[in-house]
mmCIF file of C-alpha atoms in Angstrom:
data_model
loop_
_atom_site.group_PDB
_atom_site.id
_atom_site.type_symbol
_atom_site.label_atom_id
_atom_site.label_comp_id
_atom_site.label_asym_id
_atom_site.label_seq_id
_atom_site.Cartn_x
_atom_site.Cartn_y
_atom_site.Cartn_z
ATOM 1 C CA MET A 89 0.000 0.000 0.000
ATOM 2 C CA SER A 90 1.684 3.187 -1.139
ATOM 3 C CA SER A 91 1.584 6.402 0.833
ATOM 4 C CA PRO A 92 -0.190 8.571 -1.794
ATOM 5 C CA SER A 93 -3.191 6.236 -1.895
ATOM 6 C CA PHE A 94 -3.330 5.729 1.864
ATOM 7 C CA ASP A 95 -6.641 6.799 3.419
ATOM 8 C CA ALA A 96 -6.388 6.888 7.202
ATOM 9 C CA ASP A 97 -10.125 7.459 7.675
ATOM 10 C CA SER A 98 -11.279 4.308 5.921
ATOM 11 C CA THR A 99 -8.482 2.124 7.282
ATOM 12 C CA LEU A 100 -7.063 2.947 10.706
ATOM 13 C CA GLY A 101 -9.926 5.306 11.523
ATOM 14 C CA ALA A 102 -12.555 2.695 10.773
ATOM 15 C CA LEU A 103 -10.694 0.052 12.768
ATOM 16 C CA LEU A 104 -10.304 2.475 15.687
ATOM 17 C CA VAL A 105 -14.044 3.175 15.784
ATOM 18 C CA GLY A 106 -14.849 -0.539 15.572
ATOM 19 C CA THR A 107 -12.408 -1.311 18.385
ATOM 20 C CA LEU A 108 -13.864 1.395 20.637
ATOM 21 C CA VAL A 109 -17.407 0.104 20.045
ATOM 22 C CA SER A 110 -16.173 -3.414 20.714
ATOM 23 C CA TYR A 111 -14.648 -2.322 24.024
ATOM 24 C CA VAL A 112 -17.888 -0.645 25.077
ATOM 25 C CA LEU A 113 -19.815 -3.834 24.269
ATOM 26 C CA PHE A 114 -17.260 -5.834 26.244
ATOM 27 C CA GLY A 115 -18.173 -3.693 29.233
ATOM 28 C CA VAL A 116 -21.817 -4.589 28.633
ATOM 29 C CA THR A 117 -20.827 -8.260 28.400
ATOM 30 C CA THR A 118 -18.940 -8.082 31.686
ATOM 31 C CA THR A 119 -21.911 -6.439 33.381
ATOM 32 C CA GLN A 120 -24.235 -9.127 32.075
ATOM 33 C CA VAL A 121 -21.890 -11.856 33.310
ATOM 34 C CA TYR A 122 -21.957 -10.322 36.796
ATOM 35 C CA ILE A 123 -25.758 -10.130 36.697
ATOM 36 C CA TYR A 124 -25.948 -13.756 35.569
ATOM 37 C CA TYR A 125 -23.834 -15.132 38.429
ATOM 38 C CA ASP A 126 -25.668 -12.943 40.917
ATOM 39 C CA ARG A 127 -29.207 -13.880 39.826
ATOM 40 C CA PHE A 128 -28.809 -17.539 38.892
ATOM 41 C CA PRO A 129 -26.554 -19.284 41.426
ATOM 42 C CA GLU A 130 -28.720 -22.394 41.075
ATOM 43 C CA ASP A 131 -27.737 -22.955 37.430
ATOM 44 C CA SER A 132 -25.742 -26.053 36.574
ATOM 45 C CA SER A 133 -21.962 -26.024 36.692
ATOM 46 C CA LYS A 134 -21.886 -26.677 32.936
ATOM 47 C CA MET A 135 -23.920 -23.567 32.245
ATOM 48 C CA LYS A 136 -21.729 -21.470 34.536
ATOM 49 C CA ALA A 137 -18.613 -22.871 32.862
ATOM 50 C CA MET A 138 -19.996 -21.963 29.439
ATOM 51 C CA VAL A 139 -20.663 -18.386 30.513
ATOM 52 C CA ALA A 140 -17.170 -18.152 32.006
ATOM 53 C CA SER A 141 -15.567 -19.520 28.832
ATOM 54 C CA VAL A 142 -17.497 -17.032 26.684
ATOM 55 C CA TRP A 143 -16.312 -14.145 28.862
ATOM 56 C CA LEU A 144 -12.707 -15.380 28.825
ATOM 57 C CA GLY A 145 -12.900 -15.712 25.050
ATOM 58 C CA GLU A 146 -14.179 -12.154 24.815
ATOM 59 C CA LEU A 147 -11.389 -10.959 27.096
ATOM 60 C CA ALA A 148 -8.793 -12.626 24.877
ATOM 61 C CA HIS A 149 -10.499 -11.100 21.836
ATOM 62 C CA VAL A 150 -10.367 -7.519 23.144
ATOM 63 C CA ILE A 151 -6.715 -7.952 24.162
ATOM 64 C CA CYS A 152 -5.827 -9.180 20.682
ATOM 65 C CA ILE A 153 -7.631 -6.404 18.813
ATOM 66 C CA GLY A 154 -6.214 -3.824 21.225
ATOM 67 C CA HIS A 155 -2.691 -5.076 20.549
ATOM 68 C CA SER A 156 -3.341 -5.076 16.802
ATOM 69 C CA LEU A 157 -4.580 -1.501 16.858
ATOM 70 C CA TYR A 158 -1.591 -0.393 18.926
ATOM 71 C CA VAL A 159 0.845 -1.958 16.457
ATOM 72 C CA MET A 160 -0.902 -0.392 13.451
ATOM 73 C CA VAL A 161 -1.336 3.075 14.932
ATOM 74 C CA ILE A 162 1.702 3.484 17.208
ATOM 75 C CA THR A 163 4.432 0.980 16.343
ATOM 76 C CA ASP A 164 3.965 1.377 12.584
ATOM 77 C CA TYR A 165 3.199 5.102 12.755
ATOM 78 C CA GLY A 166 4.325 6.868 9.608
ATOM 79 C CA HIS A 167 4.652 3.605 7.678
ATOM 80 C CA PRO A 168 1.300 2.914 6.006
ATOM 81 C CA GLU A 169 2.953 0.392 3.715
ATOM 82 C CA ARG A 170 3.251 -1.935 6.704
ATOM 83 C CA LEU A 171 -0.532 -2.316 6.731
ATOM 84 C CA ALA A 172 -0.007 -4.821 3.929
ATOM 85 C CA HIS A 173 0.946 -7.255 6.707
ATOM 86 C CA ILE A 174 -1.477 -7.020 9.598
ATOM 87 C CA PRO A 175 -0.321 -8.118 13.093
ATOM 88 C CA SER A 176 -0.570 -11.779 14.002
ATOM 89 C CA SER A 177 -2.643 -10.822 17.052
ATOM 90 C CA LEU A 178 -5.474 -9.868 14.711
ATOM 91 C CA PHE A 179 -5.415 -13.390 13.285
ATOM 92 C CA ALA A 180 -5.629 -14.703 16.852
ATOM 93 C CA ALA A 181 -8.639 -12.431 17.411
ATOM 94 C CA THR A 182 -10.209 -13.921 14.288
ATOM 95 C CA PHE A 183 -9.893 -17.414 15.738
ATOM 96 C CA VAL A 184 -11.202 -16.490 19.192
ATOM 97 C CA GLY A 185 -14.089 -14.459 17.795
ATOM 98 C CA GLY A 186 -15.080 -17.293 15.497
ATOM 99 C CA MET A 187 -15.067 -19.758 18.386
ATOM 100 C CA VAL A 188 -17.272 -17.504 20.522
ATOM 101 C CA SER A 189 -19.752 -16.916 17.688
ATOM 102 C CA ALA A 190 -19.914 -20.593 16.764
ATOM 103 C CA GLY A 191 -20.336 -21.547 20.420
ATOM 104 C CA VAL A 192 -23.282 -19.200 20.863
ATOM 105 C CA GLN A 193 -24.905 -20.483 17.671
ATOM 106 C CA SER A 194 -24.428 -24.040 18.911
ATOM 107 C CA PHE A 195 -26.094 -23.158 22.213
ATOM 108 C CA PHE A 196 -29.183 -21.785 20.475
ATOM 109 C CA ALA A 197 -29.213 -24.825 18.183
ATOM 110 C CA PHE A 198 -29.292 -27.017 21.290
ATOM 111 C CA ARG A 199 -32.263 -24.977 22.499
ATOM 112 C CA ILE A 200 -34.020 -25.873 19.256
ATOM 113 C CA TYR A 201 -33.428 -29.524 20.095
ATOM 114 C CA ILE A 202 -34.867 -29.049 23.593
ATOM 115 C CA LEU A 203 -38.037 -27.514 22.166
ATOM 116 C CA SER A 204 -38.495 -29.812 19.173
ATOM 117 C CA LYS A 205 -36.940 -33.093 20.421
ATOM 118 C CA SER A 206 -35.617 -33.497 16.882
ATOM 119 C CA LEU A 207 -31.997 -33.381 15.695
ATOM 120 C CA TRP A 208 -32.577 -32.435 12.063
ATOM 121 C CA ILE A 209 -32.426 -28.652 12.314
ATOM 122 C CA PRO A 210 -29.924 -28.589 15.211
ATOM 123 C CA CYS A 211 -27.512 -30.802 13.239
ATOM 124 C CA ILE A 212 -27.757 -28.459 10.256
ATOM 125 C CA CYS A 213 -27.067 -25.483 12.537
ATOM 126 C CA TRP A 214 -24.122 -27.234 14.192
ATOM 127 C CA ALA A 215 -22.648 -28.117 10.800
ATOM 128 C CA MET A 216 -22.976 -24.495 9.666
ATOM 129 C CA SER A 217 -21.349 -23.286 12.886
ATOM 130 C CA LEU A 218 -18.469 -25.701 12.351
ATOM 131 C CA PHE A 219 -18.074 -24.447 8.790
ATOM 132 C CA ARG A 220 -17.836 -20.917 10.160
ATOM 133 C CA VAL A 221 -14.784 -21.862 12.229
ATOM 134 C CA LEU A 222 -12.745 -24.475 10.370
ATOM 135 C CA PRO A 223 -12.166 -23.418 6.722
ATOM 136 C CA SER A 224 -11.558 -19.728 7.349
ATOM 137 C CA ASN A 225 -9.172 -20.306 10.272
ATOM 138 C CA ILE A 226 -7.247 -23.047 8.481
ATOM 139 C CA VAL A 227 -6.734 -20.805 5.461
ATOM 140 C CA THR A 228 -5.958 -17.759 7.602
ATOM 141 C CA PHE A 229 -3.256 -19.417 9.670
ATOM 142 C CA SER A 230 -1.841 -21.303 6.677
ATOM 143 C CA TYR A 231 -1.597 -18.397 4.242
ATOM 144 C CA GLY A 232 -2.801 -15.125 5.787
ATOM 145 C CA ILE A 233 0.091 -14.742 8.205
ATOM 146 C CA HIS A 234 2.690 -15.117 5.442
ATOM 147 C CA GLU A 235 1.025 -13.292 2.526
ATOM 148 C CA PRO A 236 0.309 -9.569 2.099
ATOM 149 C CA LEU A 237 -3.233 -8.716 3.100
ATOM 150 C CA GLY A 238 -4.288 -7.575 -0.370
ATOM 151 C CA GLU A 239 -3.050 -10.729 -2.086
ATOM 152 C CA PHE A 240 -4.542 -12.951 0.595
ATOM 153 C CA ILE A 241 -7.976 -11.315 0.300
ATOM 154 C CA ASP A 242 -7.947 -11.420 -3.491
ATOM 155 C CA LYS A 243 -7.130 -15.112 -3.407
ATOM 156 C CA TRP A 244 -9.567 -16.203 -0.722
ATOM 157 C CA ASN A 245 -12.388 -13.637 -0.832
ATOM 158 C CA TRP A 246 -14.794 -16.263 -2.200
ATOM 159 C CA LEU A 247 -14.238 -18.410 0.882
ATOM 160 C CA PHE A 248 -14.870 -15.591 3.336
ATOM 161 C CA ASP A 249 -17.965 -14.488 1.413
ATOM 162 C CA THR A 250 -19.278 -18.043 1.668
ATOM 163 C CA VAL A 251 -18.450 -18.422 5.356
ATOM 164 C CA TRP A 252 -20.084 -15.146 6.345
ATOM 165 C CA ALA A 253 -23.144 -15.797 4.177
ATOM 166 C CA ILE A 254 -23.617 -19.231 5.761
ATOM 167 C CA SER A 255 -23.149 -17.761 9.234
ATOM 168 C CA ALA A 256 -25.836 -15.133 8.580
ATOM 169 C CA ALA A 257 -28.111 -17.852 7.179
ATOM 170 C CA ASN A 258 -27.473 -19.912 10.303
ATOM 171 C CA ASP A 259 -28.570 -17.024 12.520
ATOM 172 C CA LEU A 260 -31.772 -16.663 10.511
ATOM 173 C CA LEU A 261 -32.435 -20.406 10.588
ATOM 174 C CA ILE A 262 -31.996 -20.494 14.354
ATOM 175 C CA ALA A 263 -34.271 -17.486 14.867
ATOM 176 C CA ILE A 264 -36.969 -18.769 12.514
ATOM 177 C CA SER A 265 -36.898 -22.246 14.066
ATOM 178 C CA LEU A 266 -37.169 -20.921 17.608
ATOM 179 C CA VAL A 267 -39.985 -18.561 16.677
ATOM 180 C CA PHE A 268 -41.882 -21.364 14.950
ATOM 181 C CA LEU A 269 -41.478 -23.735 17.890
ATOM 182 C CA LEU A 270 -42.471 -21.096 20.425
ATOM 183 C CA TYR A 271 -45.457 -20.052 18.337
ATOM 184 C CA ARG A 272 -46.557 -23.670 18.078
ATOM 185 C CA GLN A 273 -46.309 -23.977 21.838
ATOM 186 C CA ARG A 274 -48.296 -20.750 22.156
ATOM 187 C CA ASN A 275 -51.230 -22.372 20.361
ATOM 188 C CA TYR A 276 -51.461 -24.987 23.122
ATOM 189 C CA THR A 277 -51.495 -22.516 26.000
ATOM 190 C CA LEU A 278 -54.405 -20.648 27.496
ATOM 191 C CA LYS A 279 -55.031 -17.115 26.254
ATOM 192 C CA ARG A 280 -54.050 -15.597 29.568
ATOM 193 C CA THR A 281 -50.684 -17.445 29.540
ATOM 194 C CA THR A 282 -49.541 -16.343 26.070
ATOM 195 C CA ALA A 283 -47.849 -13.159 27.335
ATOM 196 C CA VAL A 284 -44.742 -15.091 28.395
ATOM 197 C CA VAL A 285 -44.463 -16.934 25.086
ATOM 198 C CA ASN A 286 -45.058 -13.702 23.142
ATOM 199 C CA LYS A 287 -42.165 -12.131 25.032
ATOM 200 C CA LEU A 288 -39.942 -15.089 24.175
ATOM 201 C CA ILE A 289 -40.824 -14.773 20.498
ATOM 202 C CA ALA A 290 -40.064 -11.031 20.465
ATOM 203 C CA TRP A 291 -36.661 -11.508 22.128
ATOM 204 C CA THR A 292 -35.782 -14.366 19.776
ATOM 205 C CA VAL A 293 -36.537 -12.241 16.719
ATOM 206 C CA GLU A 294 -34.528 -9.310 18.071
ATOM 207 C CA THR A 295 -31.373 -11.289 18.870
ATOM 208 C CA GLY A 296 -31.483 -13.270 15.639
ATOM 209 C CA VAL A 297 -31.988 -10.207 13.468
ATOM 210 C CA VAL A 298 -29.189 -8.219 15.140
ATOM 211 C CA THR A 299 -26.460 -10.832 14.641
ATOM 212 C CA SER A 300 -27.616 -11.760 11.148
ATOM 213 C CA ALA A 301 -27.905 -8.124 10.028
ATOM 214 C CA ALA A 302 -24.427 -7.328 11.390
ATOM 215 C CA GLY A 303 -22.966 -10.252 9.444
ATOM 216 C CA ILE A 304 -24.680 -9.159 6.228
ATOM 217 C CA ILE A 305 -23.497 -5.551 6.636
ATOM 218 C CA MET A 306 -19.917 -6.709 7.220
ATOM 219 C CA MET A 307 -20.049 -8.924 4.135
ATOM 220 C CA ALA A 308 -21.492 -6.062 2.066
ATOM 221 C CA PHE A 309 -18.637 -3.717 3.006
ATOM 222 C CA PHE A 310 -16.146 -6.497 2.295
ATOM 223 C CA ILE A 311 -17.561 -7.011 -1.191
ATOM 224 C CA ILE A 312 -17.870 -3.290 -1.999
ATOM 225 C CA ASN A 313 -14.443 -2.157 -0.813
ATOM 226 C CA ARG A 314 -11.991 -4.772 0.425
ATOM 227 C CA ALA A 315 -9.155 -2.223 0.538
ATOM 228 C CA SER A 316 -10.747 -0.356 3.419
ATOM 229 C CA PHE A 317 -10.997 -1.614 6.982
ATOM 230 C CA ILE A 318 -14.686 -0.799 7.406
ATOM 231 C CA TRP A 319 -15.570 -4.480 7.101
ATOM 232 C CA MET A 320 -12.863 -5.231 9.660
ATOM 233 C CA ALA A 321 -14.446 -2.735 12.064
ATOM 234 C CA TRP A 322 -17.699 -4.695 11.876
ATOM 235 C CA PHE A 323 -15.750 -7.918 12.234
ATOM 236 C CA VAL A 324 -14.280 -6.959 15.627
ATOM 237 C CA VAL A 325 -17.755 -5.994 16.883
ATOM 238 C CA ILE A 326 -19.724 -9.072 15.788
ATOM 239 C CA ALA A 327 -18.261 -11.454 18.389
ATOM 240 C CA ARG A 328 -19.498 -9.086 21.103
ATOM 241 C CA LEU A 329 -23.005 -9.128 19.632
ATOM 242 C CA PHE A 330 -23.105 -12.918 19.887
ATOM 243 C CA SER A 331 -21.952 -13.020 23.503
ATOM 244 C CA ASN A 332 -24.381 -10.290 24.516
ATOM 245 C CA SER A 333 -27.259 -12.065 22.792
ATOM 246 C CA LEU A 334 -26.425 -15.227 24.760
ATOM 247 C CA LEU A 335 -26.197 -13.439 28.099
ATOM 248 C CA ALA A 336 -29.302 -11.371 27.427
ATOM 249 C CA SER A 337 -31.136 -14.613 26.708
ATOM 250 C CA LEU A 338 -29.986 -16.162 29.991
ATOM 251 C CA ASN A 339 -30.578 -13.075 32.108
ATOM 252 C CA SER A 340 -34.019 -12.474 30.624
ATOM 253 C CA ARG A 341 -35.268 -15.424 32.670
ATOM 254 C CA ALA A 342 -35.629 -13.079 35.650
ATOM 255 C CA SER A 343 -37.997 -10.879 33.658
ATOM 256 C CA LEU A 344 -39.873 -13.913 32.396
ATOM 257 C CA ARG A 345 -40.361 -15.209 35.924
ATOM 258 C CA ALA A 346 -41.643 -11.815 37.057
ATOM 259 C CA LEU A 347 -43.989 -11.715 34.091
ATOM 260 C CA GLN A 348 -45.105 -15.260 34.858
ATOM 261 C CA GLU A 349 -45.981 -14.330 38.442
ATOM 262 C CA THR A 350 -47.853 -11.242 37.262
ATOM 263 C CA VAL A 351 -49.868 -13.224 34.736
ATOM 264 C CA VAL A 352 -50.703 -15.938 37.253
ATOM 265 C CA LEU A 353 -51.805 -13.430 39.888
ATOM 266 C CA ALA A 354 -53.855 -11.464 37.367
ATOM 267 C CA SER A 355 -55.512 -14.634 36.055
ATOM 268 C CA THR A 356 -56.224 -16.211 39.447
ATOM 269 C CA PRO A 357 -60.001 -16.182 39.978
ATOM 270 C CA PRO A 358 -61.706 -15.194 43.246
ATOM 271 C CA VAL A 359 -61.845 -17.754 46.063
ATOM 272 C CA SER A 360 -65.407 -18.737 45.316
ATOM 273 C CA ALA A 361 -64.614 -19.261 41.634
ATOM 274 C CA THR A 362 -61.501 -21.224 42.547
ATOM 275 C CA LEU A 363 -63.548 -23.597 44.674
ATOM 276 C CA GLU A 364 -65.878 -24.171 41.757
ATOM 277 C CA ARG A 365 -63.159 -24.556 39.085
ATOM 278 C CA PRO A 366 -59.862 -25.630 40.762
ATOM 279 C CA MET A 367 -58.352 -27.228 37.661
ATOM 280 C CA ASP A 368 -58.464 -24.009 35.607
ATOM 281 C CA CYS A 369 -56.051 -22.145 37.863
ATOM 282 C CA GLU A 370 -53.749 -25.156 38.138
ATOM 283 C CA GLN A 371 -53.667 -25.525 34.373
ATOM 284 C CA SER A 372 -52.758 -21.848 33.985
ATOM 285 C CA ILE A 373 -49.846 -22.183 36.388
ATOM 286 C CA GLU A 374 -48.591 -25.356 34.704
ATOM 287 C CA MET A 375 -48.701 -23.716 31.263
ATOM 288 C CA ASN A 376 -46.606 -20.814 32.540
ATOM 289 C CA LYS A 377 -44.092 -23.197 34.099
ATOM 290 C CA MET A 378 -43.812 -25.068 30.806
ATOM 291 C CA SER A 379 -43.119 -21.838 28.914
ATOM 292 C CA ILE A 380 -40.214 -20.941 31.179
ATOM 293 C CA THR A 381 -38.826 -24.462 31.454
ATOM 294 C CA THR A 382 -38.710 -25.162 27.735
ATOM 295 C CA TYR A 383 -36.973 -21.844 27.140
ATOM 296 C CA ASN A 384 -34.340 -22.427 29.776
ATOM 297 C CA PRO A 385 -31.206 -24.396 28.780
#
């Protein structure tokens, strides 16, 4: 990359903005992790270990992108031609971010299995998550570290386009499957118990759309202008979106339980009516319990 054609705004500037946003979201992630351990001490050790591993992965990710930015902006200051070889720490961030994203997708795919008791869609989602991690990281560590960035992207852009497209499709498949399964469950609940399931559906749509839209936007910038780092700015943010969607999903159980109690209290008939129709109230409570239980991991 020659100095006359160097554009600091679309390269280092874009990466700086993406890194700052990523750091802010890491603060949100850390806060959500604290809330999770404070509110759900009764969760299984496996679930707690998963949350801890996601946070540690995010910590490693922010350290790697911070080191990469420091090398590009400070160590290589005044030498834009060195941007042709990006720091190896950014490749490490690519691996860690891919593992976190694939892990979160796998978790939601497992939730599909819990709701459907079928392995067809979860297996497809797991295969797509695996494809997100393996090919791109194998190629990156085999060729990307040794080749100039421009040549590496020109040679392997088709692979990254495919990986990111499949990842976005995986997010949509997971969201659509969860919404369908929750909506089907909604049809079997009483009218006064549908508020909890409706909330689950809304949150599922929101989290699925955010991660999928971010992946599509990143891929669009990559296709339009690979020479800039705008796509890279989105890339360092996406891992944080996945971890926050996971933690928001886990922490939302407190709100769902509060909503469940409100619905049950509001739908509980007077004492005289309860004596006449005891099974109606019991059925309402059981339907609410089923909504929360099937949503929980």
